[in-house]
Structures are given as structure tokens and as C-alpha cells.
Tab-separated table of C-alpha atoms in Angstrom:
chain	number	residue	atom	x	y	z
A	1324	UNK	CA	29.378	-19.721	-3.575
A	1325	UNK	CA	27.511	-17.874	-0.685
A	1326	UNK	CA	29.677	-16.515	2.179
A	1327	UNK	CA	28.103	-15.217	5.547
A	1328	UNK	CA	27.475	-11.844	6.651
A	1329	UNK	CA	29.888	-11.806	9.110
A	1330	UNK	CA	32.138	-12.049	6.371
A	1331	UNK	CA	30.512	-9.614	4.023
A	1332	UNK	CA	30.733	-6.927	7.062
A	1333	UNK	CA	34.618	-7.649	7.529
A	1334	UNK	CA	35.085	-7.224	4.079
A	1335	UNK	CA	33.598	-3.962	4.055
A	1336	UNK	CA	35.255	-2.683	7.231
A	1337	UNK	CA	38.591	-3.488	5.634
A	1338	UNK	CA	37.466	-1.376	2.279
A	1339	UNK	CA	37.974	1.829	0.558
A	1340	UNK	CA	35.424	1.829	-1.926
A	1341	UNK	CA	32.933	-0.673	-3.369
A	1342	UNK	CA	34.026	-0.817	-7.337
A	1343	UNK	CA	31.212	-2.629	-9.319
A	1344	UNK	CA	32.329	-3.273	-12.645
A	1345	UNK	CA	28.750	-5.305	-13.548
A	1346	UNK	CA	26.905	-5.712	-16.887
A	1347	UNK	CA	24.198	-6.528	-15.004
A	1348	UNK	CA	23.045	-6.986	-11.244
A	1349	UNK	CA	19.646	-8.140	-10.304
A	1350	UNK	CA	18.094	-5.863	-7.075
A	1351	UNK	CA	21.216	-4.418	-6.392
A	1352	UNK	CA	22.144	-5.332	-2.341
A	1353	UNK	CA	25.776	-4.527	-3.017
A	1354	UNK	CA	24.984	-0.797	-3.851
A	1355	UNK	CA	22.564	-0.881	-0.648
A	1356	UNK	CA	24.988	-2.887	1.836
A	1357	UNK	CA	27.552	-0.506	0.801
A	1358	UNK	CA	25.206	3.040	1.322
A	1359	UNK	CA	24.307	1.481	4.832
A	1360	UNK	CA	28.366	1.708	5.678
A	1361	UNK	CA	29.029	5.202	3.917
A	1362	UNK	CA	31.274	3.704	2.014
A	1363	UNK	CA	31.488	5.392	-2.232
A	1364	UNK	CA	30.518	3.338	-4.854
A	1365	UNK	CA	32.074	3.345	-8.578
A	1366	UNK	CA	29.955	1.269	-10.780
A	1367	UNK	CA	29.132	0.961	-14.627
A	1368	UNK	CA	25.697	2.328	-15.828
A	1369	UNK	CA	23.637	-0.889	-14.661
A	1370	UNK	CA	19.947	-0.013	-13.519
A	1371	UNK	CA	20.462	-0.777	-9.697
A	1372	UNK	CA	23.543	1.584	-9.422
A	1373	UNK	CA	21.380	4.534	-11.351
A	1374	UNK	CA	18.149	3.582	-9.635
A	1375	UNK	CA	19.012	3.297	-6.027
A	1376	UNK	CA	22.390	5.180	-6.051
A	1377	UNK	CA	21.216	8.123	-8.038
A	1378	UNK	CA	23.660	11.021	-7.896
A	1379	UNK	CA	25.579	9.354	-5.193
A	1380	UNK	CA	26.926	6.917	-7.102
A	1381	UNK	CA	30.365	7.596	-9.646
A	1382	UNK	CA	29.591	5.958	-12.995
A	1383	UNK	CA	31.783	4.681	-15.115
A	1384	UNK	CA	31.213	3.378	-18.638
A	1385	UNK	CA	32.897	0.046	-19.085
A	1386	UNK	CA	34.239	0.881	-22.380
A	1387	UNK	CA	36.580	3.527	-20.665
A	1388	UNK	CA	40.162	2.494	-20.456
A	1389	UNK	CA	40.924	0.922	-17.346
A	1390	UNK	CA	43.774	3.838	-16.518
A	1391	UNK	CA	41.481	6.423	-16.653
A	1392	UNK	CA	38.801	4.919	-14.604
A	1393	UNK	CA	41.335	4.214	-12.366
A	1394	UNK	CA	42.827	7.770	-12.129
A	1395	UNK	CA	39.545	8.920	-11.454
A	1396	UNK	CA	38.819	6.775	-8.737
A	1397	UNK	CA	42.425	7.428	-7.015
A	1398	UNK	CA	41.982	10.958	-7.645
A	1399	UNK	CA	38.581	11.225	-5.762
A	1400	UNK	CA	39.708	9.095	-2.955
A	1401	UNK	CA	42.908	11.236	-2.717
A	1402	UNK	CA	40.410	14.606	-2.073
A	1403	UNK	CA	38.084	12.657	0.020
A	1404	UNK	CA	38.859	13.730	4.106
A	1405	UNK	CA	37.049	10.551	5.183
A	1406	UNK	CA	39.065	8.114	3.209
A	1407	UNK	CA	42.580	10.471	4.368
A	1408	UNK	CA	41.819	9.649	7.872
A	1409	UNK	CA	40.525	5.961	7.075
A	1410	UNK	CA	44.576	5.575	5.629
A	1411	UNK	CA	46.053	7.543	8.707
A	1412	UNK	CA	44.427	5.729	10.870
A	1413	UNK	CA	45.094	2.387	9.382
A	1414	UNK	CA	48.602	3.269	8.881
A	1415	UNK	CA	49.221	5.081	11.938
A	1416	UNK	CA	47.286	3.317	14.471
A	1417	UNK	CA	48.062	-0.517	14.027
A	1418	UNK	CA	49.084	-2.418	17.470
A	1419	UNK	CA	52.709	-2.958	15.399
A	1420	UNK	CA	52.839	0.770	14.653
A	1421	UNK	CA	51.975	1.987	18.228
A	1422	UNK	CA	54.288	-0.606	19.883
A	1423	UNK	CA	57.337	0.950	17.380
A	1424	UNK	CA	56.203	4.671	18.016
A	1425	UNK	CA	55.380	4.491	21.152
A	1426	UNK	CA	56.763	1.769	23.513
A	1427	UNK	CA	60.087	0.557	21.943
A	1428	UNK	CA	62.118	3.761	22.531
A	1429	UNK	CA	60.792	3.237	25.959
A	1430	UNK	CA	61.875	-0.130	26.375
A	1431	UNK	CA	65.319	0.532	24.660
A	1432	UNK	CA	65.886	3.574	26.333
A	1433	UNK	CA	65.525	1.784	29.723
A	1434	UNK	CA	68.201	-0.815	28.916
């Protein structure tokens, strides 16, 4: 299955975090695709992570237990200020969220 770029680029505007749980990946475009967006990248030890993420990239071994890898990954997002704002923004800033902040009490205050 091949999907488009357009759709590659949506999926990565709409993400936190690229997790690559691989045993193997061949040149390693999702680690690069992912760099090009700033966006972190959690992978297991595979050769393209190490290679071409080097100390930017948070390994994980995949015979950790799912939890903790997990808890790690929440817990660096949670002290990351660019993924904060990313949520606020998302959660603050939606057309449905604006139009209940802000214009509803204007429209039911002027009935």
C-alpha cells in the first residue's frame, strides 16, 4: 500500500511524535520526513534511527515493557514547551471552541 504525500504531510501535521517501533527499516525516510517537521522521534535501536538520528533520537529497546516505554514517552512530551502549546492550541483554538468561548455568550446575551 503506498499513500501520497499529501497524505503523509497531513498525517504529520496532525502528530505528536513519530513512534517507530521497527526491527528493521531500510534508508530510513520516516526518521528524515519527521526531522524536516521538528517533530521527536522514539524508535528501537535499528541502524537508520542511530545513524541519521544520532543523539536526537529517544531509543527504546523493544524488549522494554510497553508501560514503561510509554511513561517515558508521556513524560517527555509532558516537559516538552513545544508539544504544551501544540495541545493548547489544538484544544483551545478549534473553530467549535472559539465559536463556544467567544461568540455564543454574544449571541445569547443579545437575545
Amino acid at each position: 500500500l503506498t499513500i501520497g504525500m499529501d497524505v503523509v504531510g497531513d498525517l504529520f501535521r496532525v502528530s505528536d511524535m513519530l513512534f517507530m517501533p521497527s526491527h528493521r527499516e531500510g534508508f530510513g525516510m520516516p526518521v528524515l520526513e519527521a526531522a524536516l517537521v521538528g517533530m521527536p522521534i522514539v524508535s528501537t535501536e535499528i541502524p537508520a534511527a542511530v545513524e541519521l538520528g544520532e543523539d536526537s533520537v529517544i531509543l527504546v529497546d523493544d524488549g522494554e515493557d510497553p508501560a514503561y516505554v510509554a511513561g517515558r514517552i508521556i513524560g517527555w512530551l509532558e516537559r516538552s514547551p513545544v508539544y504544551r502549546l501544540r495541545r493548547q492550541v489544538r484544544q483551545n483554538y478549534t473553530w467549535d471552541a472559539i465559536f463556544h468561548r467567544d461568540v455564543e455568550p454574544l449571541l445569547l446575551g443579545a437575545g
